[in-house]
Amino acid sequence: MQTSHPTILVTNDDGITAPGIRALWQALMPVGNVVVFAPERNWSAAGHSKTLHKPLRADPYPIEGARGFVSSGAPSDCVALALLGLVESPVALVVSGINPTANLGQDITYSGTLAAAMEAAIFGIPAIAVSMEAAGGGDARDRAAAAAGEYAPVAAFAARLAGQILREGLPRHTLLNINAPGLPAARLRGVAITRLGMRVYRDELVRRQDPRGRAYYWIGGEAPSGDVERVGTDIWAVAHGYISVTPIRLDMTAPDLLPILESWNLTL
Ligand code: MN
């Protein structure tokens, strides 16, 4: 359904210098005309935002073999700027990632990686969010993962999936959330089509005092876990060595609640 050289917009929430986006754009280059449009800094866990109260910058960024832009905006701003006209050619697919930590279950509501894909879905453009589970996470771990080529299996999978979406399309206002275990290709067990699981967050309030005696706070605690035994979920799949593919829709209506709310006979 697309021309032989569709434009693929590549973005992320970790910033344009992150190893994960480099692995992604390199894998996608044989699939289409890649345009990279990513934030200048790390926006992880910034969620879905739209910058309305200050100017946005978007400057050319040198990328070998592709066009690149770096922006002062959030990941979702990058996608909006590109789709509103900064990228002249029609964008056939948006791919966001590769995030160096997984985005499973309710993580998708925090994730800037997902926010970028959701922005594309709002525009009616098919989108994929790609994340990889990595013990510890963080910048040093991210560099180590890239050095070890750990992004290669999921980057290659994302490229094949991108080709399939370009041929077959996705329903409007949907996207795919991809999560890979942090395993070498030989240890991956396959691909699992999944639903969202339930994360268990272990956040703790950390209260400190600044040098002037005023309290400040961190949201600390251990990394989230989840219900890894609920078969068929994204959390189960990644914990058991599968690349997880979860279809997501923007319509978050809870249909089970409609008749219940009707029965409440709410009035003015
Ligand atoms: Mn991130």
PDB file of C-alpha atoms and ligand atoms in Angstrom:
ATOM      1  CA  MET A   1       0.000   0.000   0.000  1.00  0.00           C
ATOM      2  CA  GLN A   2       3.071   2.257   0.135  1.00  0.00           C
ATOM      3  CA  THR A   3       5.645   3.333  -2.416  1.00  0.00           C
ATOM      4  CA  SER A   4       8.953   1.509  -2.483  1.00  0.00           C
ATOM      5  CA  HIS A   5      10.696   4.323  -0.604  1.00  0.00           C
ATOM      6  CA  PRO A   6       8.357   5.269   2.233  1.00  0.00           C
ATOM      7  CA  THR A   7       9.553   7.847   4.742  1.00  0.00           C
ATOM      8  CA  ILE A   8      10.123   6.450   8.221  1.00  0.00           C
ATOM      9  CA  LEU A   9      10.396   8.954  11.076  1.00  0.00           C
ATOM     10  CA  VAL A  10      12.678   7.757  13.872  1.00  0.00           C
ATOM     11  CA  THR A  11      12.591   9.347  17.314  1.00  0.00           C
ATOM     12  CA  ASN A  12      13.152   8.491  20.970  1.00  0.00           C
ATOM     13  CA  ASP A  13      12.900   9.906  24.476  1.00  0.00           C
ATOM     14  CA  ASP A  14      16.543   9.422  25.505  1.00  0.00           C
ATOM     15  CA  GLY A  15      17.974  12.110  23.254  1.00  0.00           C
ATOM     16  CA  ILE A  16      19.523  12.000  19.804  1.00  0.00           C
ATOM     17  CA  THR A  17      22.922  10.855  21.100  1.00  0.00           C
ATOM     18  CA  ALA A  18      21.554   7.719  22.815  1.00  0.00           C
ATOM     19  CA  PRO A  19      22.926   4.410  21.473  1.00  0.00           C
ATOM     20  CA  GLY A  20      19.432   2.924  21.167  1.00  0.00           C
ATOM     21  CA  ILE A  21      18.215   5.369  18.509  1.00  0.00           C
ATOM     22  CA  ARG A  22      21.409   4.871  16.490  1.00  0.00           C
ATOM     23  CA  ALA A  23      20.849   1.097  16.462  1.00  0.00           C
ATOM     24  CA  LEU A  24      17.259   1.712  15.377  1.00  0.00           C
ATOM     25  CA  TRP A  25      17.913   4.129  12.528  1.00  0.00           C
ATOM     26  CA  GLN A  26      20.732   1.962  11.191  1.00  0.00           C
ATOM     27  CA  ALA A  27      18.443  -1.094  11.148  1.00  0.00           C
ATOM     28  CA  LEU A  28      15.643   0.864   9.424  1.00  0.00           C
ATOM     29  CA  MET A  29      17.737   2.348   6.617  1.00  0.00           C
ATOM     30  CA  PRO A  30      17.201  -0.620   4.250  1.00  0.00           C
ATOM     31  CA  VAL A  31      13.414  -0.401   4.862  1.00  0.00           C
ATOM     32  CA  GLY A  32      12.756   3.196   3.817  1.00  0.00           C
ATOM     33  CA  ASN A  33      13.921   6.789   3.727  1.00  0.00           C
ATOM     34  CA  VAL A  34      14.850   7.400   7.338  1.00  0.00           C
ATOM     35  CA  VAL A  35      14.400  10.832   8.900  1.00  0.00           C
ATOM     36  CA  VAL A  36      15.651  11.100  12.473  1.00  0.00           C
ATOM     37  CA  PHE A  37      13.914  13.770  14.574  1.00  0.00           C
ATOM     38  CA  ALA A  38      14.776  13.470  18.252  1.00  0.00           C
ATOM     39  CA  PRO A  39      15.107  15.562  21.418  1.00  0.00           C
ATOM     40  CA  GLU A  40      18.387  17.171  22.400  1.00  0.00           C
ATOM     41  CA  ARG A  41      18.182  15.774  25.942  1.00  0.00           C
ATOM     42  CA  ASN A  42      16.786  12.838  27.907  1.00  0.00           C
ATOM     43  CA  TRP A  43      13.004  13.009  28.424  1.00  0.00           C
ATOM     44  CA  SER A  44      12.527   9.527  29.896  1.00  0.00           C
ATOM     45  CA  ALA A  45       9.310   9.239  31.942  1.00  0.00           C
ATOM     46  CA  ALA A  46       8.187  12.681  30.713  1.00  0.00           C
ATOM     47  CA  GLY A  47       4.951  11.196  29.391  1.00  0.00           C
ATOM     48  CA  HIS A  48       2.871  12.673  26.595  1.00  0.00           C
ATOM     49  CA  SER A  49       3.294  16.420  26.419  1.00  0.00           C
ATOM     50  CA  LYS A  50       2.685  19.291  24.067  1.00  0.00           C
ATOM     51  CA  THR A  51       4.783  22.434  24.391  1.00  0.00           C
ATOM     52  CA  LEU A  52       2.497  25.456  24.014  1.00  0.00           C
ATOM     53  CA  HIS A  53       4.065  28.134  26.210  1.00  0.00           C
ATOM     54  CA  LYS A  54       7.555  28.526  24.784  1.00  0.00           C
ATOM     55  CA  PRO A  55       9.236  28.389  21.379  1.00  0.00           C
ATOM     56  CA  LEU A  56      10.531  25.105  20.023  1.00  0.00           C
ATOM     57  CA  ARG A  57      13.846  24.768  18.220  1.00  0.00           C
ATOM     58  CA  ALA A  58      14.550  22.231  15.517  1.00  0.00           C
ATOM     59  CA  ASP A  59      18.006  22.236  13.948  1.00  0.00           C
ATOM     60  CA  PRO A  60      19.643  19.973  11.374  1.00  0.00           C
ATOM     61  CA  TYR A  61      21.684  17.179  12.906  1.00  0.00           C
ATOM     62  CA  PRO A  62      24.302  15.252  10.923  1.00  0.00           C
ATOM     63  CA  ILE A  63      23.441  11.597  10.422  1.00  0.00           C
ATOM     64  CA  GLU A  64      25.309   9.416   7.971  1.00  0.00           C
ATOM     65  CA  GLY A  65      22.940   8.217   5.268  1.00  0.00           C
ATOM     66  CA  ALA A  66      19.814   9.994   6.534  1.00  0.00           C
ATOM     67  CA  ARG A  67      18.358  13.385   7.331  1.00  0.00           C
ATOM     68  CA  GLY A  68      18.418  14.384  10.974  1.00  0.00           C
ATOM     69  CA  PHE A  69      16.893  17.036  13.208  1.00  0.00           C
ATOM     70  CA  VAL A  70      17.441  17.709  16.889  1.00  0.00           C
ATOM     71  CA  SER A  71      14.821  19.611  18.863  1.00  0.00           C
ATOM     72  CA  SER A  72      14.439  21.363  22.198  1.00  0.00           C
ATOM     73  CA  GLY A  73      10.972  19.799  22.493  1.00  0.00           C
ATOM     74  CA  ALA A  74       9.641  16.633  24.082  1.00  0.00           C
ATOM     75  CA  PRO A  75       9.484  13.375  22.105  1.00  0.00           C
ATOM     76  CA  SER A  76       5.832  14.041  21.257  1.00  0.00           C
ATOM     77  CA  ASP A  77       6.766  17.584  20.151  1.00  0.00           C
ATOM     78  CA  CYS A  78       9.367  16.100  17.795  1.00  0.00           C
ATOM     79  CA  VAL A  79       6.740  13.917  16.142  1.00  0.00           C
ATOM     80  CA  ALA A  80       4.252  16.800  15.938  1.00  0.00           C
ATOM     81  CA  LEU A  81       6.804  19.200  14.421  1.00  0.00           C
ATOM     82  CA  ALA A  82       7.800  16.598  11.842  1.00  0.00           C
ATOM     83  CA  LEU A  83       4.238  15.664  10.887  1.00  0.00           C
ATOM     84  CA  LEU A  84       3.035  19.289  10.853  1.00  0.00           C
ATOM     85  CA  GLY A  85       5.447  20.041   8.022  1.00  0.00           C
ATOM     86  CA  LEU A  86       9.088  20.174   9.102  1.00  0.00           C
ATOM     87  CA  VAL A  87       9.499  16.879   7.251  1.00  0.00           C
ATOM     88  CA  GLU A  88       8.169  17.655   3.759  1.00  0.00           C
ATOM     89  CA  SER A  89       7.669  14.101   2.523  1.00  0.00           C
ATOM     90  CA  PRO A  90       4.606  12.225   3.818  1.00  0.00           C
ATOM     91  CA  VAL A  91       5.591  10.050   6.766  1.00  0.00           C
ATOM     92  CA  ALA A  92       4.411   6.445   6.397  1.00  0.00           C
ATOM     93  CA  LEU A  93       5.572   5.132   9.780  1.00  0.00           C
ATOM     94  CA  VAL A  94       6.957   6.463  13.079  1.00  0.00           C
ATOM     95  CA  VAL A  95       9.342   4.285  15.094  1.00  0.00           C
ATOM     96  CA  SER A  96      10.380   5.362  18.611  1.00  0.00           C
ATOM     97  CA  GLY A  97      13.259   3.896  20.627  1.00  0.00           C
ATOM     98  CA  ILE A  98      15.158   1.844  21.356  1.00  0.00           C
ATOM     99  CA  ASN A  99      14.552   2.656  25.007  1.00  0.00           C
ATOM    100  CA  PRO A 100      17.207   1.079  27.265  1.00  0.00           C
ATOM    101  CA  THR A 101      14.621  -0.088  29.801  1.00  0.00           C
ATOM    102  CA  ALA A 102      11.360  -1.934  29.228  1.00  0.00           C
ATOM    103  CA  ASN A 103       7.987  -0.147  28.924  1.00  0.00           C
ATOM    104  CA  LEU A 104       5.542  -2.753  30.219  1.00  0.00           C
ATOM    105  CA  GLY A 105       2.033  -2.583  31.663  1.00  0.00           C
ATOM    106  CA  GLN A 106       1.232   0.823  33.147  1.00  0.00           C
ATOM    107  CA  ASP A 107       4.715   2.086  32.210  1.00  0.00           C
ATOM    108  CA  ILE A 108       3.185   3.140  28.910  1.00  0.00           C
ATOM    109  CA  THR A 109       1.457   6.040  30.666  1.00  0.00           C
ATOM    110  CA  TYR A 110       4.802   7.442  31.854  1.00  0.00           C
ATOM    111  CA  SER A 111       6.920   6.604  28.866  1.00  0.00           C
ATOM    112  CA  GLY A 112       8.208   9.251  26.489  1.00  0.00           C
ATOM    113  CA  THR A 113       9.018   6.430  24.053  1.00  0.00           C
ATOM    114  CA  LEU A 114       5.323   5.507  23.952  1.00  0.00           C
ATOM    115  CA  ALA A 115       4.250   9.160  23.946  1.00  0.00           C
ATOM    116  CA  ALA A 116       6.057   9.710  20.661  1.00  0.00           C
ATOM    117  CA  ALA A 117       4.297   6.700  19.120  1.00  0.00           C
ATOM    118  CA  MET A 118       0.942   7.855  20.529  1.00  0.00           C
ATOM    119  CA  GLU A 119       1.452  11.291  18.973  1.00  0.00           C
ATOM    120  CA  ALA A 120       1.892   9.582  15.607  1.00  0.00           C
ATOM    121  CA  ALA A 121      -1.282   7.558  16.197  1.00  0.00           C
ATOM    122  CA  ILE A 122      -3.189  10.793  16.952  1.00  0.00           C
ATOM    123  CA  PHE A 123      -2.058  12.014  13.527  1.00  0.00           C
ATOM    124  CA  GLY A 124      -3.347   8.755  12.035  1.00  0.00           C
ATOM    125  CA  ILE A 125       0.164   7.494  11.225  1.00  0.00           C
ATOM    126  CA  PRO A 126       1.121   3.897  12.136  1.00  0.00           C
ATOM    127  CA  ALA A 127       3.708   3.740  14.901  1.00  0.00           C
ATOM    128  CA  ILE A 128       5.938   1.354  16.803  1.00  0.00           C
ATOM    129  CA  ALA A 129       7.493   1.929  20.240  1.00  0.00           C
ATOM    130  CA  VAL A 130      10.581  -0.206  20.888  1.00  0.00           C
ATOM    131  CA  SER A 131      12.133  -0.863  24.302  1.00  0.00           C
ATOM    132  CA  MET A 132      14.584  -3.354  25.720  1.00  0.00           C
ATOM    133  CA  GLU A 133      14.792  -4.685  29.238  1.00  0.00           C
ATOM    134  CA  ALA A 134      18.233  -4.089  30.709  1.00  0.00           C
ATOM    135  CA  ALA A 135      19.208  -4.809  34.268  1.00  0.00           C
ATOM    136  CA  GLY A 136      19.948  -1.579  36.070  1.00  0.00           C
ATOM    137  CA  GLY A 137      19.276   0.781  33.163  1.00  0.00           C
ATOM    138  CA  GLY A 138      20.952   4.162  33.246  1.00  0.00           C
ATOM    139  CA  ASP A 139      23.472   5.801  30.969  1.00  0.00           C
ATOM    140  CA  ALA A 140      26.499   3.618  31.787  1.00  0.00           C
ATOM    141  CA  ARG A 141      24.428   0.476  31.280  1.00  0.00           C
ATOM    142  CA  ASP A 142      23.070   1.946  28.056  1.00  0.00           C
ATOM    143  CA  ARG A 143      26.572   2.478  26.671  1.00  0.00           C
ATOM    144  CA  ALA A 144      27.604  -0.997  27.757  1.00  0.00           C
ATOM    145  CA  ALA A 145      24.562  -2.512  26.035  1.00  0.00           C
ATOM    146  CA  ALA A 146      25.386  -0.715  22.813  1.00  0.00           C
ATOM    147  CA  ALA A 147      29.012  -1.785  23.006  1.00  0.00           C
ATOM    148  CA  ALA A 148      27.908  -5.390  23.380  1.00  0.00           C
ATOM    149  CA  GLY A 149      25.575  -5.128  20.387  1.00  0.00           C
ATOM    150  CA  GLU A 150      22.654  -6.008  22.621  1.00  0.00           C
ATOM    151  CA  TYR A 151      20.314  -3.765  20.661  1.00  0.00           C
ATOM    152  CA  ALA A 152      20.966  -5.669  17.435  1.00  0.00           C
ATOM    153  CA  PRO A 153      18.337  -8.436  17.786  1.00  0.00           C
ATOM    154  CA  VAL A 154      15.468  -6.117  18.690  1.00  0.00           C
ATOM    155  CA  ALA A 155      16.584  -3.506  16.134  1.00  0.00           C
ATOM    156  CA  ALA A 156      16.511  -6.181  13.419  1.00  0.00           C
ATOM    157  CA  PHE A 157      13.087  -7.352  14.584  1.00  0.00           C
ATOM    158  CA  ALA A 158      11.778  -3.772  14.580  1.00  0.00           C
ATOM    159  CA  ALA A 159      13.010  -3.349  10.998  1.00  0.00           C
ATOM    160  CA  ARG A 160      11.190  -6.507   9.845  1.00  0.00           C
ATOM    161  CA  LEU A 161       8.037  -5.411  11.650  1.00  0.00           C
ATOM    162  CA  ALA A 162       8.321  -1.954  10.075  1.00  0.00           C
ATOM    163  CA  GLY A 163       8.422  -3.570   6.636  1.00  0.00           C
ATOM    164  CA  GLN A 164       5.320  -5.600   7.428  1.00  0.00           C
ATOM    165  CA  ILE A 165       3.401  -2.545   8.681  1.00  0.00           C
ATOM    166  CA  LEU A 166       4.384  -0.592   5.563  1.00  0.00           C
ATOM    167  CA  ARG A 167       2.928  -3.402   3.447  1.00  0.00           C
ATOM    168  CA  GLU A 168      -0.200  -4.124   5.503  1.00  0.00           C
ATOM    169  CA  GLY A 169      -0.875  -0.980   7.555  1.00  0.00           C
ATOM    170  CA  LEU A 170      -2.367  -0.747  11.046  1.00  0.00           C
ATOM    171  CA  PRO A 171      -5.885   0.309  12.019  1.00  0.00           C
ATOM    172  CA  ARG A 172      -6.122   4.071  12.578  1.00  0.00           C
ATOM    173  CA  HIS A 173      -5.275   5.332  16.082  1.00  0.00           C
ATOM    174  CA  THR A 174      -3.437   2.169  17.067  1.00  0.00           C
ATOM    175  CA  LEU A 175       0.243   1.461  17.662  1.00  0.00           C
ATOM    176  CA  LEU A 176       2.458  -1.472  18.573  1.00  0.00           C
ATOM    177  CA  ASN A 177       4.478  -1.622  21.790  1.00  0.00           C
ATOM    178  CA  ILE A 178       7.572  -3.808  21.420  1.00  0.00           C
ATOM    179  CA  ASN A 179       9.617  -4.975  24.392  1.00  0.00           C
ATOM    180  CA  ALA A 180      12.623  -7.260  24.187  1.00  0.00           C
ATOM    181  CA  PRO A 181      14.406  -9.128  26.957  1.00  0.00           C
ATOM    182  CA  GLY A 182      18.006  -8.056  27.465  1.00  0.00           C
ATOM    183  CA  LEU A 183      19.297 -11.299  25.935  1.00  0.00           C
ATOM    184  CA  PRO A 184      21.595 -12.166  23.029  1.00  0.00           C
ATOM    185  CA  ALA A 185      19.816 -13.376  19.885  1.00  0.00           C
ATOM    186  CA  ALA A 186      20.692 -17.028  20.538  1.00  0.00           C
ATOM    187  CA  ARG A 187      18.835 -16.977  23.846  1.00  0.00           C
ATOM    188  CA  LEU A 188      15.606 -15.344  22.594  1.00  0.00           C
ATOM    189  CA  ARG A 189      12.741 -17.859  22.522  1.00  0.00           C
ATOM    190  CA  GLY A 190      10.606 -16.154  19.894  1.00  0.00           C
ATOM    191  CA  VAL A 191       7.920 -13.500  19.496  1.00  0.00           C
ATOM    192  CA  ALA A 192       4.807 -13.354  21.691  1.00  0.00           C
ATOM    193  CA  ILE A 193       1.701 -11.321  20.840  1.00  0.00           C
ATOM    194  CA  THR A 194       0.593  -9.990  24.218  1.00  0.00           C
ATOM    195  CA  ARG A 195      -1.766  -7.797  26.221  1.00  0.00           C
ATOM    196  CA  LEU A 196      -0.607  -5.272  28.816  1.00  0.00           C
ATOM    197  CA  GLY A 197       0.287  -6.802  32.192  1.00  0.00           C
ATOM    198  CA  MET A 198       0.185  -5.285  35.642  1.00  0.00           C
ATOM    199  CA  ARG A 199       3.288  -3.550  36.901  1.00  0.00           C
ATOM    200  CA  VAL A 200       4.098  -3.532  40.611  1.00  0.00           C
ATOM    201  CA  TYR A 201       5.809  -0.270  41.471  1.00  0.00           C
ATOM    202  CA  ARG A 202       8.129  -0.154  44.464  1.00  0.00           C
ATOM    203  CA  ASP A 203       8.493   3.602  44.685  1.00  0.00           C
ATOM    204  CA  GLU A 204       9.487   5.055  48.026  1.00  0.00           C
ATOM    205  CA  LEU A 205       9.352   8.610  49.263  1.00  0.00           C
ATOM    206  CA  VAL A 206      12.849   9.873  50.035  1.00  0.00           C
ATOM    207  CA  ARG A 207      12.829  13.026  52.160  1.00  0.00           C
ATOM    208  CA  ARG A 208      15.997  15.121  52.467  1.00  0.00           C
ATOM    209  CA  GLN A 209      16.876  18.588  53.636  1.00  0.00           C
ATOM    210  CA  ASP A 210      18.591  21.203  51.525  1.00  0.00           C
ATOM    211  CA  PRO A 211      21.461  23.329  52.940  1.00  0.00           C
ATOM    212  CA  ARG A 212      18.942  26.014  53.990  1.00  0.00           C
ATOM    213  CA  GLY A 213      16.879  23.567  56.025  1.00  0.00           C
ATOM    214  CA  ARG A 214      14.010  23.217  53.574  1.00  0.00           C
ATOM    215  CA  ALA A 215      12.684  19.768  52.704  1.00  0.00           C
ATOM    216  CA  TYR A 216      13.007  18.295  49.235  1.00  0.00           C
ATOM    217  CA  TYR A 217      11.870  14.923  47.924  1.00  0.00           C
ATOM    218  CA  TRP A 218      12.911  12.180  45.566  1.00  0.00           C
ATOM    219  CA  ILE A 219      10.725   9.385  44.274  1.00  0.00           C
ATOM    220  CA  GLY A 220      13.142   6.560  44.999  1.00  0.00           C
ATOM    221  CA  GLY A 221      12.953   2.819  45.561  1.00  0.00           C
ATOM    222  CA  GLU A 222      13.716  -0.242  43.498  1.00  0.00           C
ATOM    223  CA  ALA A 223      12.914  -0.738  39.833  1.00  0.00           C
ATOM    224  CA  PRO A 224       9.331  -1.886  39.218  1.00  0.00           C
ATOM    225  CA  SER A 225       8.534  -5.575  39.066  1.00  0.00           C
ATOM    226  CA  GLY A 226       5.314  -7.128  37.792  1.00  0.00           C
ATOM    227  CA  ASP A 227       3.101 -10.176  37.637  1.00  0.00           C
ATOM    228  CA  VAL A 228       5.443 -12.374  35.567  1.00  0.00           C
ATOM    229  CA  GLU A 229       3.242 -15.485  35.883  1.00  0.00           C
ATOM    230  CA  ARG A 230       0.137 -14.038  34.210  1.00  0.00           C
ATOM    231  CA  VAL A 231       0.540 -15.855  30.880  1.00  0.00           C
ATOM    232  CA  GLY A 232      -0.039 -13.824  27.741  1.00  0.00           C
ATOM    233  CA  THR A 233       0.983 -10.452  29.132  1.00  0.00           C
ATOM    234  CA  ASP A 234       3.920  -8.324  28.024  1.00  0.00           C
ATOM    235  CA  ILE A 235       5.496  -8.742  31.470  1.00  0.00           C
ATOM    236  CA  TRP A 236       5.223 -12.536  31.240  1.00  0.00           C
ATOM    237  CA  ALA A 237       6.650 -12.598  27.711  1.00  0.00           C
ATOM    238  CA  VAL A 238       9.765 -10.535  28.440  1.00  0.00           C
ATOM    239  CA  ALA A 239      10.425 -12.424  31.695  1.00  0.00           C
ATOM    240  CA  HIS A 240      10.284 -15.694  29.734  1.00  0.00           C
ATOM    241  CA  GLY A 241      12.634 -14.688  26.928  1.00  0.00           C
ATOM    242  CA  TYR A 242      10.185 -13.559  24.227  1.00  0.00           C
ATOM    243  CA  ILE A 243      10.078 -10.333  22.272  1.00  0.00           C
ATOM    244  CA  SER A 244       6.663  -8.944  23.214  1.00  0.00           C
ATOM    245  CA  VAL A 245       4.352  -7.247  20.675  1.00  0.00           C
ATOM    246  CA  THR A 246       1.360  -5.509  22.285  1.00  0.00           C
ATOM    247  CA  PRO A 247      -1.273  -3.754  20.182  1.00  0.00           C
ATOM    248  CA  ILE A 248      -2.326  -0.466  21.838  1.00  0.00           C
ATOM    249  CA  ARG A 249      -5.277   1.762  21.013  1.00  0.00           C
ATOM    250  CA  LEU A 250      -5.687   5.417  21.921  1.00  0.00           C
ATOM    251  CA  ASP A 251      -9.317   4.820  22.929  1.00  0.00           C
ATOM    252  CA  MET A 252      -8.968   4.205  26.678  1.00  0.00           C
ATOM    253  CA  THR A 253     -12.712   3.905  27.309  1.00  0.00           C
ATOM    254  CA  ALA A 254     -13.552   1.228  29.911  1.00  0.00           C
ATOM    255  CA  PRO A 255     -16.591  -0.405  28.232  1.00  0.00           C
ATOM    256  CA  ASP A 256     -17.371  -2.519  31.332  1.00  0.00           C
ATOM    257  CA  LEU A 257     -18.117   0.698  33.214  1.00  0.00           C
ATOM    258  CA  LEU A 258     -20.605   2.128  30.704  1.00  0.00           C
ATOM    259  CA  PRO A 259     -23.682   0.139  31.894  1.00  0.00           C
ATOM    260  CA  ILE A 260     -22.690   0.615  35.530  1.00  0.00           C
ATOM    261  CA  LEU A 261     -22.465   4.384  35.124  1.00  0.00           C
ATOM    262  CA  GLU A 262     -25.779   4.371  33.216  1.00  0.00           C
ATOM    263  CA  SER A 263     -27.353   2.548  36.163  1.00  0.00           C
ATOM    264  CA  TRP A 264     -26.274   5.342  38.499  1.00  0.00           C
ATOM    265  CA  ASN A 265     -28.831   7.624  36.759  1.00  0.00           C
ATOM    266  CA  LEU A 266     -26.554  10.621  37.117  1.00  0.00           C
ATOM    267  CA  THR A 267     -28.418  13.921  36.781  1.00  0.00           C
ATOM    268  CA  LEU A 268     -27.621  17.607  36.958  1.00  0.00           C
TER     269      LEU A 268
HETATM  270 MN    MN B   1      13.905   6.626  27.847  1.00  0.00          MN
END
